């Protein structure tokens, strides 16, 4: 089983990510010893959304087109309303998420980011949560939507909102250390 301090984790985001939903897991996972890379669509800096206005820029390590999923142990998808809505229409984003899914690697999505999982069609038969406003989208994708802070089902980790970030990050660590997941059970 991989240990968190031996793992490589990818965070995929674009402009409009919820500031805390990228920075908190990034910092928590790095503090636990993981190597964390941030990717954007074009490899350029991305700007967050913080409260009711634009937030800070975040440096990016790679462009989406340069990502080799086999080099990573997990992927984290921050929420916010803007970020996942922009990402879920990108065919290469959906293909990458499916690649992580098919390899049995942990996929973590918070707030509105389960929209990306809906688009990738990987929630059918799973328990999942999300920000309340996309509950119907998650349920219509075939998931059993539950009102819980963090839900993990065969390595697919979902969380409701930024108030649950500590539990979200802890669950990512737990799933990485559990190893690859059998996704045929859903």
PDB file of C-alpha atoms in Angstrom:
ATOM      1  CA  UNK A   1       0.000   0.000   0.000  1.00  0.00           C
ATOM      2  CA  UNK A   2       1.270   3.496  -0.787  1.00  0.00           C
ATOM      3  CA  UNK A   3       1.977   5.820   2.111  1.00  0.00           C
ATOM      4  CA  UNK A   4       0.942   9.443   1.882  1.00  0.00           C
ATOM      5  CA  UNK A   5       4.551  10.616   2.134  1.00  0.00           C
ATOM      6  CA  UNK A   6       5.398   8.526  -0.948  1.00  0.00           C
ATOM      7  CA  UNK A   7       2.445   9.676  -3.026  1.00  0.00           C
ATOM      8  CA  UNK A   8       2.010  12.122  -5.897  1.00  0.00           C
ATOM      9  CA  UNK A   9      -1.282  13.971  -6.009  1.00  0.00           C
ATOM     10  CA  UNK A  10      -2.703  16.063  -8.826  1.00  0.00           C
ATOM     11  CA  UNK A  11      -5.006  19.018  -8.214  1.00  0.00           C
ATOM     12  CA  UNK A  12      -6.817  20.074 -11.384  1.00  0.00           C
ATOM     13  CA  UNK A  13      -8.415  23.530 -11.510  1.00  0.00           C
ATOM     14  CA  UNK A  14      -8.990  26.638 -13.572  1.00  0.00           C
ATOM     15  CA  UNK A  15      -9.983  30.235 -12.889  1.00  0.00           C
ATOM     16  CA  UNK A  16     -12.758  30.638 -10.349  1.00  0.00           C
ATOM     17  CA  UNK A  17     -11.828  27.742  -8.062  1.00  0.00           C
ATOM     18  CA  UNK A  18     -12.967  28.263  -4.470  1.00  0.00           C
ATOM     19  CA  UNK A  19      -9.765  29.565  -2.836  1.00  0.00           C
ATOM     20  CA  UNK A  20      -9.922  27.429   0.314  1.00  0.00           C
ATOM     21  CA  UNK A  21     -10.954  24.299  -1.590  1.00  0.00           C
ATOM     22  CA  UNK A  22      -7.674  24.281  -3.493  1.00  0.00           C
ATOM     23  CA  UNK A  23      -5.297  25.742  -0.903  1.00  0.00           C
ATOM     24  CA  UNK A  24      -6.423  23.762   2.157  1.00  0.00           C
ATOM     25  CA  UNK A  25      -6.128  20.267   0.628  1.00  0.00           C
ATOM     26  CA  UNK A  26      -2.898  21.283  -1.151  1.00  0.00           C
ATOM     27  CA  UNK A  27      -1.339  22.460   2.095  1.00  0.00           C
ATOM     28  CA  UNK A  28      -2.676  19.569   4.196  1.00  0.00           C
ATOM     29  CA  UNK A  29      -1.459  16.955   1.745  1.00  0.00           C
ATOM     30  CA  UNK A  30       1.950  18.615   1.421  1.00  0.00           C
ATOM     31  CA  UNK A  31       2.189  18.837   5.229  1.00  0.00           C
ATOM     32  CA  UNK A  32       1.515  15.080   5.340  1.00  0.00           C
ATOM     33  CA  UNK A  33       4.483  14.590   3.009  1.00  0.00           C
ATOM     34  CA  UNK A  34       2.789  14.109  -0.353  1.00  0.00           C
ATOM     35  CA  UNK A  35       4.116  15.640  -3.532  1.00  0.00           C
ATOM     36  CA  UNK A  36       1.283  17.826  -4.861  1.00  0.00           C
ATOM     37  CA  UNK A  37       1.157  19.264  -8.366  1.00  0.00           C
ATOM     38  CA  UNK A  38      -1.397  21.760  -9.617  1.00  0.00           C
ATOM     39  CA  UNK A  39      -2.515  21.606 -13.223  1.00  0.00           C
ATOM     40  CA  UNK A  40      -4.603  24.079 -15.202  1.00  0.00           C
ATOM     41  CA  UNK A  41      -5.966  23.888 -18.709  1.00  0.00           C
ATOM     42  CA  UNK A  42      -3.058  25.853 -20.193  1.00  0.00           C
ATOM     43  CA  UNK A  43      -0.366  25.551 -17.506  1.00  0.00           C
ATOM     44  CA  UNK A  44      -0.659  29.225 -16.580  1.00  0.00           C
ATOM     45  CA  UNK A  45      -1.417  30.712 -13.136  1.00  0.00           C
ATOM     46  CA  UNK A  46      -5.050  30.532 -12.092  1.00  0.00           C
ATOM     47  CA  UNK A  47      -7.077  32.935  -9.985  1.00  0.00           C
ATOM     48  CA  UNK A  48      -9.346  31.808  -7.183  1.00  0.00           C
ATOM     49  CA  UNK A  49     -12.697  33.020  -5.920  1.00  0.00           C
ATOM     50  CA  UNK A  50     -12.745  34.030  -2.257  1.00  0.00           C
ATOM     51  CA  UNK A  51     -16.042  34.934  -0.623  1.00  0.00           C
ATOM     52  CA  UNK A  52     -17.822  37.289  -2.994  1.00  0.00           C
ATOM     53  CA  UNK A  53     -14.899  38.446  -5.135  1.00  0.00           C
ATOM     54  CA  UNK A  54     -11.826  37.255  -6.985  1.00  0.00           C
ATOM     55  CA  UNK A  55      -9.135  35.849  -4.726  1.00  0.00           C
ATOM     56  CA  UNK A  56      -5.434  35.145  -5.088  1.00  0.00           C
ATOM     57  CA  UNK A  57      -3.507  33.645  -7.970  1.00  0.00           C
ATOM     58  CA  UNK A  58      -2.030  30.194  -7.534  1.00  0.00           C
ATOM     59  CA  UNK A  59       1.081  28.981  -9.311  1.00  0.00           C
ATOM     60  CA  UNK A  60       0.586  26.007 -11.609  1.00  0.00           C
ATOM     61  CA  UNK A  61       3.024  23.160 -12.237  1.00  0.00           C
ATOM     62  CA  UNK A  62       1.624  21.669 -15.438  1.00  0.00           C
ATOM     63  CA  UNK A  63      -0.802  22.056 -18.304  1.00  0.00           C
ATOM     64  CA  UNK A  64      -3.603  19.540 -18.680  1.00  0.00           C
ATOM     65  CA  UNK A  65      -2.078  18.262 -21.920  1.00  0.00           C
ATOM     66  CA  UNK A  66       1.158  17.380 -20.121  1.00  0.00           C
ATOM     67  CA  UNK A  67      -0.460  15.198 -17.446  1.00  0.00           C
ATOM     68  CA  UNK A  68       0.330  11.493 -17.325  1.00  0.00           C
ATOM     69  CA  UNK A  69      -2.275   9.995 -14.984  1.00  0.00           C
ATOM     70  CA  UNK A  70      -0.086   6.951 -14.376  1.00  0.00           C
ATOM     71  CA  UNK A  71       2.408   9.229 -12.579  1.00  0.00           C
ATOM     72  CA  UNK A  72      -0.159  10.170  -9.887  1.00  0.00           C
ATOM     73  CA  UNK A  73      -1.797   8.329  -7.005  1.00  0.00           C
ATOM     74  CA  UNK A  74      -4.915  10.528  -6.742  1.00  0.00           C
ATOM     75  CA  UNK A  75      -6.668  13.563  -8.213  1.00  0.00           C
ATOM     76  CA  UNK A  76      -8.357  16.401  -6.291  1.00  0.00           C
ATOM     77  CA  UNK A  77     -11.010  18.607  -7.897  1.00  0.00           C
ATOM     78  CA  UNK A  78     -11.727  21.876  -6.043  1.00  0.00           C
ATOM     79  CA  UNK A  79     -15.169  23.397  -6.283  1.00  0.00           C
ATOM     80  CA  UNK A  80     -16.640  26.826  -6.436  1.00  0.00           C
ATOM     81  CA  UNK A  81     -19.316  27.523  -9.029  1.00  0.00           C
ATOM     82  CA  UNK A  82     -17.082  28.756 -11.836  1.00  0.00           C
ATOM     83  CA  UNK A  83     -14.194  26.254 -11.826  1.00  0.00           C
ATOM     84  CA  UNK A  84     -16.095  22.953 -12.173  1.00  0.00           C
ATOM     85  CA  UNK A  85     -18.561  24.454 -14.633  1.00  0.00           C
ATOM     86  CA  UNK A  86     -15.666  25.427 -16.913  1.00  0.00           C
ATOM     87  CA  UNK A  87     -13.846  22.107 -16.450  1.00  0.00           C
ATOM     88  CA  UNK A  88     -16.807  19.793 -17.048  1.00  0.00           C
ATOM     89  CA  UNK A  89     -17.144  20.912 -20.679  1.00  0.00           C
ATOM     90  CA  UNK A  90     -13.526  20.063 -21.505  1.00  0.00           C
ATOM     91  CA  UNK A  91     -13.304  16.599 -23.082  1.00  0.00           C
ATOM     92  CA  UNK A  92      -9.673  16.181 -21.973  1.00  0.00           C
ATOM     93  CA  UNK A  93     -10.658  16.873 -18.342  1.00  0.00           C
ATOM     94  CA  UNK A  94     -13.386  14.237 -18.499  1.00  0.00           C
ATOM     95  CA  UNK A  95     -11.011  11.759 -20.147  1.00  0.00           C
ATOM     96  CA  UNK A  96      -8.434  12.343 -17.397  1.00  0.00           C
ATOM     97  CA  UNK A  97     -10.987  11.818 -14.614  1.00  0.00           C
ATOM     98  CA  UNK A  98     -12.152   8.603 -16.300  1.00  0.00           C
ATOM     99  CA  UNK A  99      -8.532   7.458 -16.534  1.00  0.00           C
ATOM    100  CA  UNK A 100      -8.094   7.902 -12.768  1.00  0.00           C
ATOM    101  CA  UNK A 101     -11.411   6.119 -12.229  1.00  0.00           C
ATOM    102  CA  UNK A 102     -10.565   3.179 -14.487  1.00  0.00           C
ATOM    103  CA  UNK A 103      -7.198   2.777 -12.738  1.00  0.00           C
ATOM    104  CA  UNK A 104      -8.944   2.590  -9.336  1.00  0.00           C
ATOM    105  CA  UNK A 105      -7.162   5.691  -8.040  1.00  0.00           C
ATOM    106  CA  UNK A 106      -8.811   8.016  -5.499  1.00  0.00           C
ATOM    107  CA  UNK A 107     -10.800  10.904  -6.948  1.00  0.00           C
ATOM    108  CA  UNK A 108     -11.738  13.704  -4.546  1.00  0.00           C
ATOM    109  CA  UNK A 109     -14.324  16.367  -5.437  1.00  0.00           C
ATOM    110  CA  UNK A 110     -15.702  19.066  -3.150  1.00  0.00           C
ATOM    111  CA  UNK A 111     -18.635  21.475  -3.301  1.00  0.00           C
ATOM    112  CA  UNK A 112     -19.679  21.897  -6.975  1.00  0.00           C
ATOM    113  CA  UNK A 113     -16.815  19.715  -8.318  1.00  0.00           C
ATOM    114  CA  UNK A 114     -19.005  16.568  -8.376  1.00  0.00           C
ATOM    115  CA  UNK A 115     -20.417  18.180 -11.551  1.00  0.00           C
ATOM    116  CA  UNK A 116     -17.212  16.907 -13.184  1.00  0.00           C
ATOM    117  CA  UNK A 117     -17.892  13.392 -11.859  1.00  0.00           C
ATOM    118  CA  UNK A 118     -21.452  13.628 -13.206  1.00  0.00           C
ATOM    119  CA  UNK A 119     -20.106  14.540 -16.643  1.00  0.00           C
ATOM    120  CA  UNK A 120     -17.591  11.678 -16.464  1.00  0.00           C
ATOM    121  CA  UNK A 121     -20.494   9.308 -15.691  1.00  0.00           C
ATOM    122  CA  UNK A 122     -18.747   7.676 -12.731  1.00  0.00           C
ATOM    123  CA  UNK A 123     -21.285   8.194  -9.935  1.00  0.00           C
ATOM    124  CA  UNK A 124     -23.900   5.617 -10.906  1.00  0.00           C
ATOM    125  CA  UNK A 125     -24.555   3.243  -8.004  1.00  0.00           C
ATOM    126  CA  UNK A 126     -22.363   5.214  -5.568  1.00  0.00           C
ATOM    127  CA  UNK A 127     -23.100   7.174  -2.426  1.00  0.00           C
ATOM    128  CA  UNK A 128     -22.024  10.797  -2.842  1.00  0.00           C
ATOM    129  CA  UNK A 129     -22.537  14.284  -1.483  1.00  0.00           C
ATOM    130  CA  UNK A 130     -22.067  17.777  -2.888  1.00  0.00           C
ATOM    131  CA  UNK A 131     -23.083  21.353  -2.377  1.00  0.00           C
ATOM    132  CA  UNK A 132     -26.846  21.315  -1.863  1.00  0.00           C
ATOM    133  CA  UNK A 133     -27.617  23.197  -5.102  1.00  0.00           C
ATOM    134  CA  UNK A 134     -26.342  20.312  -7.265  1.00  0.00           C
ATOM    135  CA  UNK A 135     -27.988  17.517  -5.250  1.00  0.00           C
ATOM    136  CA  UNK A 136     -30.453  16.841  -8.086  1.00  0.00           C
ATOM    137  CA  UNK A 137     -27.643  16.679 -10.677  1.00  0.00           C
ATOM    138  CA  UNK A 138     -25.753  14.128  -8.580  1.00  0.00           C
ATOM    139  CA  UNK A 139     -28.897  12.061  -7.978  1.00  0.00           C
ATOM    140  CA  UNK A 140     -29.866  12.216 -11.661  1.00  0.00           C
ATOM    141  CA  UNK A 141     -26.415  10.808 -12.485  1.00  0.00           C
ATOM    142  CA  UNK A 142     -27.408   7.669 -10.580  1.00  0.00           C
ATOM    143  CA  UNK A 143     -25.772   8.357  -7.229  1.00  0.00           C
ATOM    144  CA  UNK A 144     -27.432   8.075  -3.862  1.00  0.00           C
ATOM    145  CA  UNK A 145     -27.018  11.680  -2.687  1.00  0.00           C
ATOM    146  CA  UNK A 146     -26.547  11.928   1.090  1.00  0.00           C
ATOM    147  CA  UNK A 147     -26.370  14.983   3.317  1.00  0.00           C
ATOM    148  CA  UNK A 148     -23.060  14.165   5.022  1.00  0.00           C
ATOM    149  CA  UNK A 149     -19.875  16.240   5.331  1.00  0.00           C
ATOM    150  CA  UNK A 150     -17.641  13.740   3.494  1.00  0.00           C
ATOM    151  CA  UNK A 151     -18.573  10.534   1.687  1.00  0.00           C
ATOM    152  CA  UNK A 152     -16.219   7.934   0.264  1.00  0.00           C
ATOM    153  CA  UNK A 153     -17.423   5.081  -1.914  1.00  0.00           C
ATOM    154  CA  UNK A 154     -14.765   2.834  -3.455  1.00  0.00           C
ATOM    155  CA  UNK A 155     -12.234   5.667  -3.532  1.00  0.00           C
ATOM    156  CA  UNK A 156     -14.544   8.350  -4.897  1.00  0.00           C
ATOM    157  CA  UNK A 157     -14.504  11.035  -2.207  1.00  0.00           C
ATOM    158  CA  UNK A 158     -17.068  13.819  -2.201  1.00  0.00           C
ATOM    159  CA  UNK A 159     -17.614  16.638   0.254  1.00  0.00           C
ATOM    160  CA  UNK A 160     -20.311  19.275   0.729  1.00  0.00           C
ATOM    161  CA  UNK A 161     -18.530  22.554   1.353  1.00  0.00           C
ATOM    162  CA  UNK A 162     -15.444  24.404   2.611  1.00  0.00           C
ATOM    163  CA  UNK A 163     -16.533  23.911   6.210  1.00  0.00           C
ATOM    164  CA  UNK A 164     -15.613  20.235   5.803  1.00  0.00           C
ATOM    165  CA  UNK A 165     -12.061  20.696   4.469  1.00  0.00           C
ATOM    166  CA  UNK A 166     -10.190  19.034   7.352  1.00  0.00           C
ATOM    167  CA  UNK A 167     -12.319  15.888   7.092  1.00  0.00           C
ATOM    168  CA  UNK A 168     -12.066  15.995   3.273  1.00  0.00           C
ATOM    169  CA  UNK A 169      -8.250  16.118   3.367  1.00  0.00           C
ATOM    170  CA  UNK A 170      -8.089  13.371   6.011  1.00  0.00           C
ATOM    171  CA  UNK A 171     -10.271  11.117   3.850  1.00  0.00           C
ATOM    172  CA  UNK A 172      -7.996  11.690   0.845  1.00  0.00           C
ATOM    173  CA  UNK A 173      -5.017  10.534   2.920  1.00  0.00           C
ATOM    174  CA  UNK A 174      -6.967   7.495   4.135  1.00  0.00           C
ATOM    175  CA  UNK A 175      -8.001   6.478   0.612  1.00  0.00           C
ATOM    176  CA  UNK A 176      -4.482   6.882  -0.800  1.00  0.00           C
ATOM    177  CA  UNK A 177      -3.099   4.687   1.953  1.00  0.00           C
ATOM    178  CA  UNK A 178      -5.845   2.098   1.312  1.00  0.00           C
ATOM    179  CA  UNK A 179      -4.538   1.673  -2.234  1.00  0.00           C
ATOM    180  CA  UNK A 180      -6.302   1.041  -5.513  1.00  0.00           C
ATOM    181  CA  UNK A 181     -10.051   0.517  -5.432  1.00  0.00           C
ATOM    182  CA  UNK A 182     -12.167  -2.050  -7.229  1.00  0.00           C
ATOM    183  CA  UNK A 183     -14.641   0.108  -9.118  1.00  0.00           C
ATOM    184  CA  UNK A 184     -16.659  -2.807 -10.492  1.00  0.00           C
ATOM    185  CA  UNK A 185     -18.782  -2.969  -7.347  1.00  0.00           C
ATOM    186  CA  UNK A 186     -21.081  -0.102  -8.293  1.00  0.00           C
TER     187      UNK A 186
END
